[in-house]
Amino acid sequence: MLTLTEAPLQAQAASAKHGLAGGATPDRPDWTIEQGWEHYSAEEHGVWKTLFERQTKLLPGRACDAFVDGMRRLPIGADEIPDFRRLSEVLMKQTGWQVVAVPGLVPDEVFFEHLANRRFPSGQFIRKPHELDYLEEPDVFHDVFGHVPMLMNPAIADYIQAYGQGGLRAKELGVLDKLARVYWYTVEFGLLRQRDGLRIYGAGIASSRTETVFSLEDPSPNRIGFDLERVMRTHYRIDDFQESYFVIDDLEALMELARIDFAPLYARVRDGMEYQPGDVLATDDVITRGTGHYHAQRRAKA
Ligand code: HBI
Ligand code: FE
């Protein structure tokens, strides 16, 4: 069962964002809400359509085969925000996953508990027409368009469940920040070396028009072969494009990751070196050495 040790504080932060009365607790302890699919407005479906169409144009030749394949087999289309009940039916048959609706970010323990039970919490709301490229919290487009196609893949399906199981432990051990980096640089911003070139599998990239192009084609970022301990030591950017992307050789590599005993790793990483997002190390398997110009320019302007 779920123990909500640090939930009250985080619940306050999250409920504040959602305009609930300060410190109000959600109706259900697992933070799920009804998707209320029937209640989306024409404008909301329209925002989905705009986002869907522009991403769908960009993704051929950029998204990995598993993403394209997952998308094709799911009831996800341009014309309406997908119905989580229909998504769950298909997912359940394929990999045993479901999609459940949440108001936005949920406390870590709640998030992990869902993943550990193969329930993917998806934001119920959709961004407003004037904020198509800007998001403070995961909405239904990021979660469904970005994450759900990959959940049709058995390796990713197991890996994300393992993250949920490992997350609860990592939090107890006080090393959640290290594990969260692994999630960030794989599930959210991961690249995959496919036989025909580098491809996107990370949901944060696949759901972002600008980062889709930046991550693969811009000369600025580093693209580095994935190494678990290296990634655990590496800070990431939450407010802008990544300065480095980490590249796996196949999705099965994630399944192997899920089997590794993290305890000895945590012990080593806990007080070793920490790396900045743009660092390149002598020991890195460098696929592309970035120019760094994009972030240098941003820093100059700031
Ligand atoms: N909640 N809905 C939602 N989606 C996330 O990706 C998410 C979350 N809560 C916590 C969280 N992610 C991360 O802070 C953990 O992965 C560490
Ligand atoms: Fe995400």
Coordinates of C-alpha atoms and ligand atoms in Angstrom, one line a residue:
M1 CA 0.0 0.0 0.0
L2 CA 0.9 3.6 -0.5
T3 CA 2.4 5.5 2.3
L4 CA 2.1 9.2 1.8
T5 CA 5.0 10.4 3.9
E6 CA 5.8 13.7 2.2
A7 CA 2.5 14.0 0.4
P8 CA 1.0 16.9 2.4
L9 CA 3.6 19.4 1.3
Q10 CA 3.6 18.4 -2.3
A11 CA -0.1 18.1 -2.4
Q12 CA -0.3 21.7 -1.3
A13 CA 2.0 22.8 -4.1
A14 CA 0.1 20.8 -6.7
S15 CA -3.3 21.8 -5.5
A16 CA -2.3 25.4 -5.4
K17 CA -1.3 25.2 -9.0
H18 CA -4.7 23.8 -9.8
G19 CA -6.6 26.4 -8.0
L20 CA -7.9 24.1 -5.4
A21 CA -8.2 25.6 -1.9
G22 CA -4.7 25.8 -0.4
G23 CA -3.7 22.5 1.0
A24 CA -7.0 20.8 -0.1
T25 CA -6.5 17.1 -0.6
P26 CA -7.7 15.4 -3.7
D27 CA -10.9 13.5 -3.5
R28 CA -9.1 10.2 -4.1
P29 CA -5.9 9.1 -2.3
D30 CA -4.4 8.1 -5.6
W31 CA -5.1 11.5 -7.1
T32 CA -7.0 10.1 -10.1
I33 CA -10.0 12.0 -11.5
E34 CA -12.5 11.2 -14.2
Q35 CA -11.3 12.1 -17.6
G36 CA -14.8 13.4 -18.4
W37 CA -14.1 12.9 -22.1
E38 CA -17.6 14.0 -23.0
H39 CA -16.9 17.4 -21.5
Y40 CA -14.0 18.5 -23.6
S41 CA -15.0 21.6 -25.7
A42 CA -14.6 22.0 -29.4
E43 CA -11.7 24.4 -28.7
E44 CA -9.9 21.9 -26.6
H45 CA -10.2 19.2 -29.3
G46 CA -9.0 21.9 -31.7
V47 CA -5.8 22.5 -29.6
W48 CA -5.2 18.7 -29.7
K49 CA -5.7 18.7 -33.5
T50 CA -3.2 21.6 -34.0
L51 CA -0.6 19.9 -31.9
F52 CA -1.2 16.5 -33.4
E53 CA -0.9 17.7 -36.9
R54 CA 2.2 19.6 -36.6
Q55 CA 3.9 16.8 -34.6
T56 CA 2.7 14.1 -37.0
K57 CA 4.4 16.0 -39.9
L58 CA 7.7 16.1 -38.1
L59 CA 8.0 12.6 -36.7
P60 CA 8.5 10.4 -39.8
G61 CA 12.2 9.7 -40.0
R62 CA 12.7 11.2 -36.6
A63 CA 10.7 9.1 -34.1
C64 CA 11.9 5.6 -33.6
D65 CA 10.0 2.6 -35.2
A66 CA 8.5 1.6 -31.8
F67 CA 6.9 5.0 -31.4
V68 CA 5.5 5.1 -34.9
D69 CA 4.2 1.5 -34.6
G70 CA 2.6 2.2 -31.2
M71 CA 0.9 5.3 -32.5
R72 CA -0.5 3.4 -35.5
R73 CA -2.0 0.7 -33.3
L74 CA -3.7 3.0 -30.8
P75 CA -6.9 4.9 -31.1
I76 CA -5.1 8.2 -31.3
G77 CA -6.0 10.6 -34.2
A78 CA -6.0 14.2 -35.1
D79 CA -9.7 14.9 -34.6
E80 CA -10.2 14.5 -30.9
I81 CA -8.5 14.2 -27.6
P82 CA -8.2 10.4 -27.1
D83 CA -10.6 8.7 -24.7
F84 CA -8.5 7.0 -21.9
R85 CA -11.0 4.1 -21.7
R86 CA -10.3 3.2 -25.4
L87 CA -6.5 3.7 -25.0
S88 CA -6.5 1.4 -22.0
E89 CA -8.4 -1.4 -23.8
V90 CA -5.7 -1.6 -26.5
L91 CA -2.8 -1.1 -24.1
M92 CA -4.1 -3.7 -21.7
K93 CA -4.2 -6.3 -24.4
Q94 CA -0.7 -5.4 -25.6
T95 CA 1.4 -4.7 -22.5
G96 CA -1.0 -4.7 -19.5
W97 CA -0.9 -0.9 -19.1
Q98 CA -3.8 1.5 -18.5
V99 CA -4.1 5.3 -18.7
V100 CA -5.7 7.1 -15.8
A101 CA -6.5 10.8 -15.5
V102 CA -4.8 13.1 -13.0
P103 CA -5.1 16.9 -12.6
G104 CA -1.4 17.5 -13.4
L105 CA 1.8 16.7 -11.4
V106 CA 1.1 14.4 -8.5
P107 CA 3.3 13.7 -5.5
D108 CA 6.3 11.4 -6.2
E109 CA 4.9 8.4 -4.2
V110 CA 1.6 8.6 -5.9
F111 CA 3.2 8.7 -9.3
F112 CA 5.5 5.8 -8.5
E113 CA 2.6 3.7 -7.1
H114 CA 0.7 4.1 -10.3
L115 CA 3.7 3.2 -12.5
A116 CA 4.5 0.2 -10.3
N117 CA 1.0 -1.1 -11.1
R118 CA 1.2 -0.3 -14.8
R119 CA -1.1 2.7 -14.6
F120 CA 0.1 5.7 -16.5
P121 CA -1.1 8.9 -14.9
S122 CA -2.0 11.4 -17.7
G123 CA -2.8 15.0 -17.3
Q124 CA -6.6 15.4 -18.0
F125 CA -6.4 19.0 -19.2
I126 CA -5.0 20.4 -22.4
R127 CA -2.9 23.5 -22.8
K128 CA -4.5 26.7 -24.0
P129 CA -4.3 27.9 -27.6
H130 CA -1.9 30.7 -26.6
E131 CA 0.6 28.4 -24.9
L132 CA 1.1 25.7 -27.6
D133 CA 4.9 25.5 -27.0
Y134 CA 4.9 26.3 -23.3
L135 CA 4.1 23.9 -20.5
E136 CA 4.6 24.0 -16.8
E137 CA 3.0 20.7 -16.1
P138 CA 2.3 17.6 -18.2
D139 CA -1.0 17.9 -20.1
V140 CA -2.9 15.3 -22.1
F141 CA -0.9 16.0 -25.2
H142 CA 2.5 15.4 -23.6
D143 CA 1.3 12.4 -21.7
V144 CA -0.8 10.7 -24.4
F145 CA 1.0 11.7 -27.6
G146 CA 4.4 11.5 -26.0
H147 CA 4.3 8.6 -23.6
V148 CA 1.5 6.3 -24.5
P149 CA 2.7 5.0 -27.9
M150 CA 6.0 3.9 -26.3
L151 CA 3.9 1.9 -23.6
M152 CA 2.9 -0.4 -26.5
N153 CA 6.5 -1.6 -26.5
P154 CA 7.2 -4.5 -24.1
A155 CA 10.7 -3.2 -23.1
I156 CA 9.5 0.3 -22.3
A157 CA 6.5 -1.1 -20.6
D158 CA 8.6 -3.1 -18.2
Y159 CA 11.2 -0.4 -17.7
I160 CA 8.7 2.3 -16.7
Q161 CA 7.1 -0.1 -14.2
A162 CA 10.5 -0.8 -12.8
Y163 CA 11.0 2.9 -12.4
G164 CA 7.9 3.1 -10.3
Q165 CA 9.1 0.2 -8.1
G166 CA 12.6 1.7 -7.8
G167 CA 11.3 5.2 -7.2
L168 CA 9.8 4.3 -3.9
R169 CA 13.0 2.7 -2.7
A170 CA 15.2 5.5 -4.0
K171 CA 13.1 8.0 -2.1
E172 CA 13.6 6.1 1.1
L173 CA 17.3 6.0 0.5
G174 CA 17.4 9.7 -0.2
V175 CA 18.7 9.2 -3.8
L176 CA 15.6 10.0 -5.7
D177 CA 17.3 12.9 -7.6
K178 CA 19.8 10.3 -9.0
L179 CA 17.1 8.0 -10.2
A180 CA 15.0 10.8 -11.6
R181 CA 18.0 11.7 -13.9
V182 CA 17.9 8.3 -15.4
Y183 CA 14.1 8.7 -16.1
W184 CA 14.7 12.1 -17.5
Y185 CA 17.5 11.1 -19.9
T186 CA 15.7 8.0 -21.1
V187 CA 11.9 8.1 -20.9
E188 CA 11.7 11.9 -21.3
F189 CA 14.7 12.9 -23.5
G190 CA 16.1 9.6 -24.8
L191 CA 17.5 9.1 -28.3
L192 CA 17.9 5.7 -29.9
R193 CA 20.6 4.5 -32.4
Q194 CA 18.5 2.8 -35.0
R195 CA 20.1 1.1 -38.0
D196 CA 19.0 4.0 -40.2
G197 CA 20.3 6.7 -37.8
L198 CA 19.5 8.5 -34.6
R199 CA 15.8 8.5 -33.6
I200 CA 13.7 9.9 -30.8
Y201 CA 12.0 7.7 -28.2
G202 CA 11.8 10.2 -25.3
A203 CA 8.3 11.7 -24.7
G204 CA 9.5 15.2 -23.8
I205 CA 11.1 15.4 -27.3
A206 CA 8.4 13.6 -29.2
S207 CA 5.7 15.9 -27.9
S208 CA 7.7 19.1 -28.6
R209 CA 7.9 20.6 -32.0
T210 CA 11.0 22.6 -31.4
E211 CA 12.9 20.0 -29.5
T212 CA 12.2 17.3 -32.1
V213 CA 14.3 19.2 -34.5
F214 CA 16.8 20.5 -32.0
S215 CA 17.6 17.2 -30.5
L216 CA 18.4 15.5 -33.8
E217 CA 19.5 18.2 -36.2
D218 CA 20.9 21.1 -34.3
P219 CA 24.8 21.3 -34.0
S220 CA 24.5 22.7 -30.5
P221 CA 23.8 19.7 -28.2
N222 CA 26.1 16.8 -27.3
R223 CA 24.9 13.3 -28.2
I224 CA 26.6 10.8 -26.0
G225 CA 26.3 7.0 -25.6
F226 CA 24.2 6.1 -22.6
D227 CA 26.0 5.1 -19.4
L228 CA 24.0 4.5 -16.3
E229 CA 26.4 5.8 -13.7
R230 CA 27.4 8.8 -15.9
V231 CA 23.7 9.8 -16.3
M232 CA 23.0 9.4 -12.6
R233 CA 25.7 12.0 -12.0
T234 CA 24.4 14.5 -14.6
H235 CA 22.1 17.4 -13.8
Y236 CA 19.5 18.2 -16.4
R237 CA 17.6 21.3 -17.6
I238 CA 13.9 21.6 -16.9
D239 CA 13.4 25.0 -18.4
D240 CA 15.0 24.7 -21.9
F241 CA 16.3 22.3 -24.5
Q242 CA 18.8 19.7 -23.1
E243 CA 22.5 20.4 -23.6
S244 CA 23.2 16.7 -23.9
Y245 CA 21.2 13.8 -25.1
F246 CA 22.1 10.2 -24.2
V247 CA 21.7 7.5 -26.8
I248 CA 20.8 3.9 -26.3
D249 CA 21.5 1.1 -28.8
D250 CA 18.2 -0.6 -28.6
L251 CA 15.1 -0.6 -26.4
E252 CA 16.1 -3.9 -24.9
A253 CA 19.0 -2.1 -23.2
L254 CA 16.3 -0.5 -21.0
M255 CA 15.0 -3.8 -20.0
E256 CA 18.5 -4.7 -18.8
L257 CA 18.7 -1.5 -16.9
A258 CA 15.5 -2.5 -15.1
R259 CA 17.2 -5.6 -13.8
I260 CA 20.3 -3.9 -12.4
D261 CA 20.6 -3.7 -8.7
F262 CA 20.9 0.0 -8.1
A263 CA 22.0 -0.2 -4.4
P264 CA 25.7 -0.4 -5.0
L265 CA 25.5 2.3 -7.7
Y266 CA 23.6 4.6 -5.4
A267 CA 26.3 4.1 -2.7
R268 CA 29.0 5.1 -5.3
V269 CA 27.1 8.0 -6.9
R270 CA 25.9 9.4 -3.6
D271 CA 29.1 11.3 -3.0
G272 CA 31.1 11.2 -6.2
M273 CA 31.4 13.7 -9.0
E274 CA 28.4 15.6 -10.4
Y275 CA 28.4 16.8 -13.9
Q276 CA 26.7 19.8 -15.5
P277 CA 24.3 19.3 -18.4
G278 CA 26.7 20.4 -21.0
D279 CA 29.9 18.6 -19.7
V280 CA 31.7 16.2 -22.0
L281 CA 34.1 13.7 -20.3
A282 CA 37.2 12.0 -21.7
T283 CA 35.5 8.7 -20.9
D284 CA 32.3 9.5 -22.9
D285 CA 31.3 7.7 -26.0
V286 CA 30.7 10.9 -28.0
I287 CA 28.4 10.5 -31.0
T288 CA 28.2 14.2 -31.7
R289 CA 30.3 16.8 -29.8
G290 CA 28.0 19.8 -29.6
T291 CA 29.0 23.4 -30.3
G292 CA 27.1 24.6 -27.3
H293 CA 26.1 27.7 -29.2
Y294 CA 22.4 27.6 -28.3
H295 CA 22.9 27.6 -24.6
A296 CA 25.9 30.0 -24.7
Q297 CA 23.7 32.5 -26.5
R298 CA 20.9 32.1 -24.0
R299 CA 23.4 32.7 -21.1
A300 CA 24.8 35.8 -22.9
K301 CA 21.3 37.3 -23.1
A302 CA 20.4 36.5 -19.5
Ligands
HBI1 N1 3.3 13.5 -11.9 N2 1.6 13.5 -13.4 C1 2.9 13.4 -13.2 N3 3.8 13.2 -14.2 C2 5.1 13.1 -13.9 O1 5.9 12.9 -14.9 C3 5.6 13.2 -12.6 C4 4.6 13.4 -11.6 N4 5.0 13.5 -10.3 C5 6.4 13.3 -9.9 C6 7.3 13.2 -11.1 N5 6.9 13.1 -12.3 C7 8.8 13.2 -10.9 O2 9.2 14.2 -10.0 C8 9.3 11.8 -10.5 O3 9.5 11.1 -11.7 C9 10.6 11.9 -9.8
FE2 FE 6.5 13.0 -19.3

